[in-house]
Short mmCIF file of C-alpha atoms in Angstrom, two decimals:
data_model
loop_
_atom_site.label_atom_id
_atom_site.label_comp_id
_atom_site.label_asym_id
_atom_site.label_seq_id
_atom_site.Cartn_x
_atom_site.Cartn_y
_atom_site.Cartn_z
CA MET A 1 -10.27 21.05 3.66
CA THR A 2 -8.41 20.76 6.89
CA THR A 3 -6.47 23.44 8.51
CA ALA A 4 -3.76 23.71 10.96
CA ALA A 5 -2.79 26.73 12.63
CA VAL A 6 -0.99 27.05 15.63
CA PRO A 7 -0.05 30.32 17.01
CA ASP A 8 2.52 30.31 19.94
CA GLY A 9 0.16 31.90 22.64
CA GLY A 10 -0.64 28.98 25.08
CA ARG A 11 2.64 27.42 25.66
CA GLY A 12 3.91 27.02 29.01
CA ASP A 13 7.58 28.19 29.97
CA GLU A 14 8.54 24.05 30.55
CA ASP A 15 6.90 23.25 26.82
CA ASP A 16 9.01 26.17 25.83
CA ARG A 17 12.56 25.18 27.29
CA GLY A 18 11.67 21.78 25.80
CA GLY A 19 11.15 23.17 22.41
CA LEU A 20 14.20 25.52 22.54
CA ARG A 21 16.26 22.30 23.45
CA ALA A 22 14.66 19.95 20.63
CA ALA A 23 15.78 23.58 18.49
CA LEU A 24 18.95 23.45 19.48
CA GLY A 25 19.29 19.86 18.18
CA GLY A 26 18.18 21.17 14.44
CA LEU A 27 21.68 22.92 14.47
CA THR A 28 23.31 21.82 10.72
CA THR A 29 26.75 21.34 10.22
CA ARG A 30 27.42 24.96 9.32
CA GLY A 31 25.88 26.05 12.70
CA ARG A 32 27.82 23.24 14.84
CA SER A 33 30.94 24.59 12.99
CA PHE A 34 30.21 28.05 13.81
CA LEU A 35 29.43 27.63 17.36
CA ALA A 36 32.58 25.53 17.86
CA ALA A 37 34.61 27.98 16.24
CA GLY A 38 33.08 30.68 18.30
CA VAL A 39 33.61 28.93 21.50
CA ALA A 40 37.20 27.79 20.47
CA ALA A 41 38.00 31.77 19.51
CA ALA A 42 36.85 32.89 22.96
CA ALA A 43 38.59 30.42 24.96
CA CYS A 44 41.90 31.77 22.67
CA ALA A 45 41.13 35.11 23.18
CA TYR A 46 40.84 34.61 27.10
CA VAL A 47 44.23 33.03 27.06
CA LEU A 48 45.90 35.60 24.93
CA GLY A 49 44.18 38.52 26.13
CA GLN A 50 42.94 39.52 22.65
CA ALA A 51 39.77 41.46 22.94
CA ASP A 52 39.22 41.60 18.98
CA LEU A 53 39.55 38.00 18.94
CA LEU A 54 36.96 37.76 21.78
CA ARG A 55 34.41 39.81 19.90
CA VAL A 56 34.96 37.63 16.73
CA GLY A 57 34.43 34.61 18.88
CA LEU A 58 31.44 35.98 20.34
CA LEU A 59 29.75 36.88 17.08
CA LEU A 60 30.54 33.57 15.49
CA ALA A 61 29.07 31.78 18.62
CA THR A 62 25.85 34.01 19.00
CA LEU A 63 24.74 33.75 14.84
CA PRO A 64 23.72 30.06 15.20
CA LEU A 65 21.96 30.43 18.28
CA ILE A 66 20.11 33.64 17.04
CA CYS A 67 18.99 31.40 13.87
CA VAL A 68 17.83 28.57 16.42
CA LEU A 69 15.66 31.30 18.35
CA VAL A 70 14.14 32.94 15.37
CA LEU A 71 13.49 29.62 13.74
CA HIS A 72 11.89 28.28 17.17
CA ARG A 73 9.36 30.98 16.89
CA THR A 74 8.63 31.50 13.33
CA ARG A 75 7.56 27.69 13.12
CA TYR A 76 4.80 28.52 15.26
CA ARG A 77 3.46 31.27 13.21
CA VAL A 78 2.84 29.35 10.11
CA ALA A 79 -0.62 28.09 9.35
CA ALA A 80 -1.39 25.32 6.84
CA SER A 81 -4.36 24.06 4.83
CA ARG A 82 -4.95 21.00 2.68
CA ARG A 83 -8.09 20.76 0.04
CA LEU A 84 -8.54 17.50 -1.36
CA THR A 85 -11.19 17.17 -4.69
CA PRO A 86 -12.84 15.23 -4.90
CA GLN A 87 -12.88 13.17 -1.66
CA ARG A 88 -14.27 10.05 -3.49
CA VAL A 89 -13.02 9.20 -6.98
CA GLU A 90 -13.11 5.80 -8.88
CA ALA A 91 -10.19 3.32 -8.87
CA GLY A 92 -7.85 4.51 -11.82
CA SER A 93 -9.23 8.13 -11.46
CA GLU A 94 -7.20 11.06 -9.98
CA ALA A 95 -7.93 13.41 -7.30
CA ARG A 96 -6.09 16.78 -6.63
CA VAL A 97 -4.51 17.91 -3.31
CA GLN A 98 -3.81 21.47 -2.99
CA LEU A 99 -1.64 23.02 -0.17
CA ARG A 100 -1.59 26.61 1.27
CA MET A 101 1.02 27.58 3.44
CA GLU A 102 0.19 31.06 5.13
CA ASN A 103 2.91 33.03 7.08
CA VAL A 104 1.03 34.81 10.03
CA SER A 105 3.94 36.52 11.86
CA LYS A 106 5.41 39.72 11.31
CA LEU A 107 8.72 38.56 10.00
CA PRO A 108 9.61 36.59 6.44
CA THR A 109 10.26 33.02 6.72
CA GLY A 110 13.25 31.54 5.14
CA LEU A 111 13.68 28.37 3.30
CA LEU A 112 10.13 26.13 3.34
CA MET A 113 10.54 22.64 2.24
CA LEU A 114 6.92 20.74 2.46
CA GLN A 115 6.34 17.20 2.34
CA ASP A 116 2.76 15.49 2.39
CA HIS A 117 2.50 11.96 3.92
CA VAL A 118 0.60 9.80 1.69
CA PRO A 119 0.32 5.78 1.02
CA TYR A 120 2.69 4.23 -1.39
CA MET A 121 -0.24 3.24 -3.18
CA LEU A 122 -1.25 6.63 -3.98
CA GLY A 123 2.13 7.52 -5.76
CA PRO A 124 5.52 9.02 -4.47
CA ARG A 125 5.31 11.28 -1.60
CA PRO A 126 5.25 14.59 -2.69
CA ARG A 127 7.85 17.32 -1.61
CA PHE A 128 7.92 21.22 -2.42
CA VAL A 129 10.65 23.84 -1.81
CA LEU A 130 9.59 27.56 -1.22
CA ASP A 131 11.99 30.08 -1.43
CA ARG A 132 10.57 32.91 1.08
CA VAL A 133 7.37 33.72 2.35
CA GLU A 134 6.85 37.32 3.26
CA ALA A 135 5.30 38.42 6.39
CA GLY A 136 1.54 37.90 5.95
CA GLY A 137 2.01 36.12 2.53
CA ARG A 138 0.82 32.75 1.60
CA ARG A 139 2.05 30.15 -1.17
CA GLU A 140 -0.05 27.41 -2.69
CA VAL A 141 1.36 24.18 -4.33
CA SER A 142 -0.67 21.00 -5.27
CA TYR A 143 -0.21 17.53 -6.22
CA ARG A 144 -2.44 14.59 -7.69
CA VAL A 145 -2.96 11.14 -6.32
CA ARG A 146 -4.40 8.02 -7.82
CA SER A 147 -4.89 4.47 -7.18
CA ASP A 148 -5.84 1.50 -8.94
CA LEU A 149 -6.89 -0.34 -5.89
CA ARG A 150 -10.00 0.85 -3.79
CA GLY A 151 -10.01 1.62 -0.01
CA ARG A 152 -9.82 4.74 2.33
CA PHE A 153 -6.24 6.15 2.48
CA PRO A 154 -5.30 8.74 4.50
CA LEU A 155 -3.27 11.93 3.59
CA GLY A 156 -1.24 13.47 5.88
CA PRO A 157 -0.17 14.84 8.29
CA LEU A 158 1.73 17.60 6.44
CA GLN A 159 5.39 18.08 7.58
CA LEU A 160 7.36 21.16 7.24
CA ARG A 161 11.10 22.00 7.39
CA LEU A 162 12.40 25.57 8.14
CA ASN A 163 15.65 26.87 7.31
CA ASP A 164 17.43 30.18 8.00
CA PRO A 165 18.72 32.66 5.21
CA PHE A 166 22.48 31.38 6.71
CA GLY A 167 21.80 27.59 6.81
CA MET A 168 22.56 27.38 10.61
CA CYS A 169 19.58 25.24 11.62
CA GLU A 170 16.87 23.37 10.26
CA LEU A 171 13.72 22.52 12.01
CA THR A 172 10.77 20.08 11.45
CA ARG A 173 7.10 20.67 12.39
CA SER A 174 4.30 18.34 11.72
CA PHE A 175 0.59 19.47 11.43
CA SER A 176 -1.79 17.05 13.05
CA ALA A 177 -4.81 17.49 10.65
CA TYR A 178 -5.23 14.97 7.82
CA ASP A 179 -7.81 14.08 5.16
CA THR A 180 -9.16 10.68 3.71
CA LEU A 181 -9.43 9.77 0.15
CA THR A 182 -11.96 6.95 -0.56
CA VAL A 183 -11.40 5.07 -3.70
CA ILE A 184 -14.43 3.37 -4.66
CA PRO A 185 -14.88 0.55 -7.32
CA ARG A 186 -14.92 1.17 -10.85
CA THR A 187 -18.23 1.17 -12.36
CA GLU A 188 -19.74 0.54 -15.86
CA ALA A 189 -22.44 2.58 -17.62
CA LEU A 190 -25.40 -0.14 -17.94
CA PRO A 191 -27.74 0.07 -21.09
CA PRO A 192 -31.37 0.88 -20.09
CA VAL A 193 -32.83 -2.59 -21.24
CA LYS A 194 -35.47 -4.43 -19.52
CA LEU A 195 -36.77 -8.24 -19.59
CA GLY A 196 -40.14 -9.43 -20.62
CA GLY A 197 -42.46 -11.45 -18.93
CA GLU A 198 -45.20 -11.25 -16.47
CA ALA A 199 -45.85 -7.83 -15.32
CA SER A 200 -44.72 -7.27 -11.64
CA GLY A 201 -44.18 -3.57 -11.93
CA TYR A 202 -40.33 -3.55 -12.22
CA GLY A 203 -40.22 -2.79 -15.96
CA ASP A 204 -39.53 0.91 -15.96
CA GLY A 205 -38.50 1.63 -12.48
CA LYS A 206 -41.59 3.87 -12.24
CA GLN A 207 -43.58 4.55 -8.99
CA ARG A 208 -46.77 2.63 -8.91
CA SER A 209 -49.76 3.48 -6.75
CA LEU A 210 -51.37 1.12 -4.25
CA ALA A 211 -54.93 0.44 -5.70
CA LEU A 212 -57.72 0.57 -2.81
CA ALA A 213 -60.17 -2.17 -3.28
CA GLY A 214 -62.98 -0.49 -1.68
CA ASP A 215 -64.46 1.85 1.33
CA ASP A 216 -63.51 -0.95 3.89
CA ASP A 217 -60.02 -1.07 2.69
CA ILE A 218 -59.83 2.83 3.27
CA ILE A 219 -57.18 3.48 6.10
CA PRO A 220 -58.13 7.18 7.57
CA ARG A 221 -55.95 9.43 9.60
CA ALA A 222 -56.69 12.41 11.80
CA TYR A 223 -57.38 15.79 9.90
CA ARG A 224 -54.39 18.26 9.68
CA HIS A 225 -54.60 21.96 9.05
CA GLY A 226 -54.72 22.43 5.23
CA ASP A 227 -56.00 19.09 4.50
CA ASP A 228 -58.52 19.33 1.65
CA LEU A 229 -62.23 19.23 3.16
CA ARG A 230 -63.01 16.77 0.15
CA ARG A 231 -61.25 14.15 1.42
CA VAL A 232 -62.65 14.06 4.60
CA HIS A 233 -64.38 10.22 5.56
CA TRP A 234 -67.45 10.89 7.27
CA ARG A 235 -67.98 7.18 8.32
CA SER A 236 -64.51 7.21 10.24
CA THR A 237 -65.44 10.87 11.66
CA ALA A 238 -68.59 9.66 13.20
CA ARG A 239 -66.88 6.42 14.53
CA TYR A 240 -63.96 8.28 15.97
CA GLY A 241 -65.59 11.24 16.98
CA GLU A 242 -62.93 13.51 15.44
CA LEU A 243 -62.71 14.67 12.00
CA MET A 244 -60.66 11.87 9.64
CA VAL A 245 -59.46 12.15 6.32
CA ARG A 246 -58.65 9.60 3.55
CA ARG A 247 -55.06 9.16 2.99
CA GLU A 248 -53.64 9.76 0.20
CA GLU A 249 -52.45 6.84 -2.17
CA GLN A 250 -48.91 6.32 -1.47
CA PRO A 251 -46.41 5.70 -3.99
CA GLN A 252 -44.53 2.40 -3.81
CA ARG A 253 -41.14 2.37 -5.40
CA ALA A 254 -39.89 -0.84 -7.33
CA ARG A 255 -37.48 -2.50 -5.54
CA CYS A 256 -34.07 -4.16 -6.25
CA THR A 257 -31.85 -6.16 -3.97
CA VAL A 258 -27.91 -6.20 -5.08
CA LEU A 259 -26.34 -9.60 -3.35
CA LEU A 260 -22.44 -9.79 -3.31
CA ASP A 261 -20.88 -12.96 -2.50
CA THR A 262 -17.59 -12.29 -0.51
CA ARG A 263 -16.57 -15.73 0.67
CA ARG A 264 -12.80 -16.15 0.45
CA ILE A 265 -13.13 -19.45 -0.72
CA ALA A 266 -15.36 -18.47 -3.32
CA TYR A 267 -12.73 -16.57 -5.34
CA GLN A 268 -8.88 -17.30 -6.32
CA GLY A 269 -6.27 -14.77 -6.93
CA SER A 270 -6.21 -11.23 -5.82
CA GLY A 271 -5.46 -7.58 -7.40
CA PRO A 272 -7.53 -5.23 -9.55
CA ASP A 273 -7.92 -7.76 -12.57
CA SER A 274 -9.25 -10.50 -9.96
CA ALA A 275 -12.51 -12.45 -9.97
CA PHE A 276 -13.55 -10.89 -6.62
CA GLU A 277 -12.66 -7.32 -7.73
CA TRP A 278 -14.87 -7.90 -10.82
CA ALA A 279 -17.81 -8.78 -8.39
CA VAL A 280 -17.28 -6.00 -6.46
CA SER A 281 -17.29 -3.19 -9.54
CA GLY A 282 -20.16 -5.23 -10.83
CA ALA A 283 -22.42 -4.65 -7.70
CA ALA A 284 -21.47 -1.00 -7.87
CA SER A 285 -22.39 -0.58 -11.20
CA ALA A 286 -25.95 -2.41 -10.52
CA LEU A 287 -26.32 -0.15 -7.56
CA LEU A 288 -26.14 2.78 -9.35
CA HIS A 289 -27.95 1.73 -12.53
CA MET A 290 -30.94 0.81 -10.42
CA LEU A 291 -31.01 4.24 -8.45
CA GLU A 292 -30.62 6.00 -11.81
CA ARG A 293 -33.86 4.19 -12.92
CA GLY A 294 -35.90 5.01 -9.93
CA PHE A 295 -35.55 1.80 -7.99
CA ALA A 296 -35.09 1.46 -4.28
CA VAL A 297 -32.04 -0.29 -3.77
CA ARG A 298 -30.12 -2.15 -1.04
CA LEU A 299 -26.95 -3.92 -0.88
CA VAL A 300 -26.76 -7.58 0.83
CA THR A 301 -23.49 -9.57 1.56
CA ASP A 302 -23.08 -13.31 2.58
CA THR A 303 -22.40 -11.97 6.01
CA GLY A 304 -26.10 -10.94 6.25
CA THR A 305 -25.06 -7.19 6.33
CA ALA A 306 -27.33 -4.94 4.69
CA VAL A 307 -26.65 -1.63 3.42
CA GLY A 308 -29.33 0.89 2.19
CA GLY A 309 -31.43 3.64 3.38
CA GLU A 310 -33.72 4.58 6.46
CA GLY A 311 -36.76 3.69 4.41
CA SER A 312 -38.92 0.76 4.08
CA GLU A 313 -37.13 -2.30 5.49
CA GLY A 314 -33.61 -0.62 4.81
CA PHE A 315 -34.26 0.08 1.01
CA ALA A 316 -32.80 3.52 -0.44
CA GLY A 317 -35.86 5.83 -0.46
CA ALA A 318 -36.43 8.61 -3.50
CA ALA A 319 -35.28 11.60 -1.21
CA ASP A 320 -32.13 10.01 -0.03
CA SER A 321 -30.73 8.07 -3.03
CA ALA A 322 -27.57 9.95 -3.42
CA GLU A 323 -26.73 9.82 -0.07
CA SER A 324 -27.51 6.03 0.00
CA ALA A 325 -25.67 5.57 -3.45
CA GLY A 326 -22.28 7.42 -1.52
CA LEU A 327 -22.83 4.89 1.66
CA MET A 328 -23.11 1.64 -0.29
CA LEU A 329 -20.04 2.84 -2.60
CA ASP A 330 -18.12 3.72 0.66
CA THR A 331 -19.13 0.21 1.86
CA LEU A 332 -17.64 -1.49 -1.32
CA ALA A 333 -14.69 0.57 -0.96
CA VAL A 334 -13.54 -1.27 1.88
CA VAL A 335 -15.49 -4.49 1.39
CA ASP A 336 -12.88 -7.78 2.19
CA HIS A 337 -13.21 -11.22 1.98
CA SER A 338 -15.43 -12.93 4.43
CA GLU A 339 -14.20 -16.10 5.88
CA GLY A 340 -17.99 -17.48 6.27
CA GLY A 341 -18.18 -20.59 4.28
CA GLY A 342 -21.84 -20.31 2.78
CA LEU A 343 -24.83 -18.06 1.61
CA SER A 344 -27.14 -18.94 4.56
CA ARG A 345 -26.88 -15.37 6.35
CA ALA A 346 -28.13 -13.67 3.40
CA SER A 347 -30.62 -16.07 2.55
CA ASP A 348 -32.09 -15.58 6.20
CA LEU A 349 -31.99 -11.76 5.53
CA LEU A 350 -33.95 -12.06 2.20
CA ARG A 351 -36.63 -14.15 3.61
CA GLY A 352 -38.19 -11.39 5.14
CA GLY A 353 -40.52 -9.95 2.32
CA ASP A 354 -40.85 -8.71 -1.19
CA GLU A 355 -37.04 -8.23 -2.37
CA GLY A 356 -38.35 -7.05 -6.10
CA LEU A 357 -35.51 -7.45 -8.30
CA LEU A 358 -32.80 -9.68 -7.25
CA VAL A 359 -29.03 -9.02 -8.86
CA ALA A 360 -26.39 -11.54 -7.30
CA PHE A 361 -22.70 -11.77 -8.16
CA VAL A 362 -21.61 -15.00 -6.59
CA GLY A 363 -18.42 -16.61 -6.85
CA ASP A 364 -17.52 -20.49 -6.97
CA LEU A 365 -20.57 -22.44 -5.63
CA ASP A 366 -20.74 -26.11 -4.51
CA GLU A 367 -23.77 -28.23 -4.90
CA GLU A 368 -25.09 -27.34 -1.36
CA GLN A 369 -24.55 -23.28 -2.09
CA ALA A 370 -25.95 -23.56 -5.58
CA ALA A 371 -29.20 -25.20 -3.73
CA LEU A 372 -29.16 -22.43 -1.47
CA THR A 373 -29.17 -20.03 -4.14
CA ALA A 374 -31.55 -21.41 -6.28
CA ARG A 375 -34.00 -21.48 -3.36
CA MET A 376 -33.78 -17.60 -2.89
CA ARG A 377 -35.28 -17.06 -6.52
CA HIS A 378 -38.71 -17.76 -4.75
CA ARG A 379 -38.34 -14.46 -2.28
CA ALA A 380 -37.92 -12.18 -5.34
CA GLY A 381 -40.10 -10.72 -8.63
CA ALA A 382 -37.26 -11.54 -10.74
CA ALA A 383 -33.54 -12.74 -10.27
CA VAL A 384 -30.46 -12.53 -12.31
CA ALA A 385 -27.26 -14.17 -11.30
CA PHE A 386 -23.88 -13.46 -12.55
CA VAL A 387 -21.63 -16.49 -11.62
CA LEU A 388 -17.47 -16.22 -11.65
CA ASP A 389 -15.65 -19.36 -11.98
CA SER A 390 -12.65 -17.80 -10.26
CA GLY A 391 -10.27 -20.45 -11.41
CA THR A 392 -10.44 -19.63 -15.10
CA TRP A 393 -9.67 -16.05 -14.30
CA LEU A 394 -6.16 -16.92 -13.23
CA THR A 395 -5.59 -19.21 -16.22
CA GLY A 396 -7.66 -17.57 -18.90
CA GLY A 397 -8.93 -21.06 -20.07
CA ALA A 398 -12.42 -22.12 -20.60
CA VAL A 399 -15.48 -22.50 -18.14
CA ALA A 400 -15.05 -25.26 -16.08
CA GLY A 401 -17.77 -27.94 -16.20
CA ALA A 402 -18.75 -27.40 -12.60
CA ALA A 403 -19.57 -23.60 -12.79
CA GLU A 404 -21.92 -24.54 -15.84
CA GLU A 405 -23.63 -27.14 -13.95
CA ARG A 406 -24.05 -24.76 -10.88
CA VAL A 407 -25.79 -22.22 -13.76
CA ARG A 408 -27.73 -24.97 -15.15
CA LYS A 409 -29.16 -25.41 -11.57
CA LEU A 410 -30.19 -21.88 -11.02
CA ARG A 411 -31.73 -21.58 -14.28
CA GLU A 412 -34.36 -24.66 -13.77
CA ALA A 413 -35.23 -22.66 -10.22
CA GLY A 414 -36.10 -19.45 -12.34
CA TRP A 415 -32.93 -17.45 -12.25
CA THR A 416 -31.50 -15.84 -15.32
CA ALA A 417 -27.98 -16.89 -14.56
CA LEU A 418 -24.92 -16.07 -16.78
CA VAL A 419 -21.42 -17.47 -16.50
CA VAL A 420 -18.67 -14.52 -16.65
CA PRO A 421 -15.96 -15.29 -18.14
CA ALA A 422 -12.34 -13.49 -17.62
CA GLY A 423 -12.49 -10.01 -18.95
CA ALA A 424 -15.88 -9.94 -19.74
CA ARG A 425 -17.79 -6.28 -19.61
CA LEU A 426 -20.88 -6.37 -17.31
CA ALA A 427 -22.49 -4.03 -20.04
CA ASP A 428 -22.63 -6.97 -22.48
CA LEU A 429 -23.82 -9.50 -19.86
CA TRP A 430 -26.35 -7.12 -18.85
CA GLN A 431 -27.86 -6.85 -22.29
CA GLN A 432 -27.30 -10.44 -22.72
CA ALA A 433 -29.49 -11.47 -19.66
CA ALA A 434 -32.16 -8.67 -20.41
CA GLY A 435 -32.38 -9.81 -24.31
CA GLY A 436 -32.85 -13.63 -23.40
CA ARG A 437 -29.65 -14.44 -25.02
CA ALA A 438 -28.22 -16.54 -22.04
CA GLU A 439 -27.95 -20.18 -22.46
CA SER A 440 -31.00 -20.55 -19.97
CA ALA A 441 -32.71 -23.68 -19.34
CA ALA A 442 -35.94 -21.70 -18.38
CA ALA A 443 -38.03 -20.74 -21.33
CA ASP A 444 -39.77 -17.79 -19.37
CA THR A 445 -38.03 -14.61 -18.00
CA TYR A 446 -39.35 -13.29 -14.71
CA GLY A 447 -40.33 -9.90 -13.88
CA GLY A 448 -38.78 -6.83 -15.80
CA TRP A 449 -35.93 -4.48 -14.63
CA SER A 450 -34.02 -1.86 -16.28
#
């Protein structure tokens, strides 16, 4: 929630004079007419010597000036706040914005008109009219915003227009505070399935313990207050001259790396129903699903950027999975096409160690990039690729032969690879890959994933 309340207490005389000059510019047509009529009546009274006409002229000229002064003081006695709920929504979902206006002065306000600035992607600009706010009173209004496009959108600043009861003057005030709405990609609930094959420990996403081969493999540490004395390692205690204890067996979470290809040349078309947006949504769905299944997860793009947690080698740990999920979804909310031509940076990043399960969402692959992607399989316990032939997404036609050829090469390298047709549901493809119903040249499935 953001709040903007500006009591008129610290402005200098020069700022005050400048504000009054600006306030005089807020006179309406009625106010200018009254002022002109009053000046003309006063001039005529002076020429004709009519005292009563002079009093009428002074009244006509003074009324709009009094309204200007009252409004000028009032606009610095109004507080505004905005509450955005929630601050992160999926594309196509709504968020609610609640505005609160409070009159902190000792005088009632006149007519108030509120206008909040929102990007055109979120809908029409909301406007509200408030009749009158008594001294110390408050009013609340709300509106909803919705976007079919992911991204980060600023809400604000809030603009307030004040009118006096006589319609002589209209002043505008803008509050500086704003909020940011994050629209993340659409996600699908994926079925809790797994691939069969070699037992690499990725099947159910559970934690598994490191087996200690023998006494020589134990890595002791210094004794800490509260440690169980039954875990004292006497051989190390004698060697180091201080009390040493055996380390507890450390749980090691199964890992999953989600690779997203963002190359501009790999996708054709744009908009919410384009192949690129499907790939981004697929990556978001896979990330959330694997985190829910207990995996340590990270997101990698073709630019060599890795987003995860502060755990081992950048993977999200158990304690920070919710925070890491938010970080990765925020990254996917603003991810855009890269100008790179290949996947070499992502391949270099995956060269380091055990990636566990590798789930890739890639666009059009030429022969060189298909061969490079095929080699990534050897750095993971299991590998699944969703290959989008973006040309067919524009025409709605059959899958091109080139895409089928690239998928065949990936399968020969050990990938479980599937071609993604236009309008396909990731949940169906996920089930197809897990059940071995993909048209794969490989006879065996590798690893297990949930």
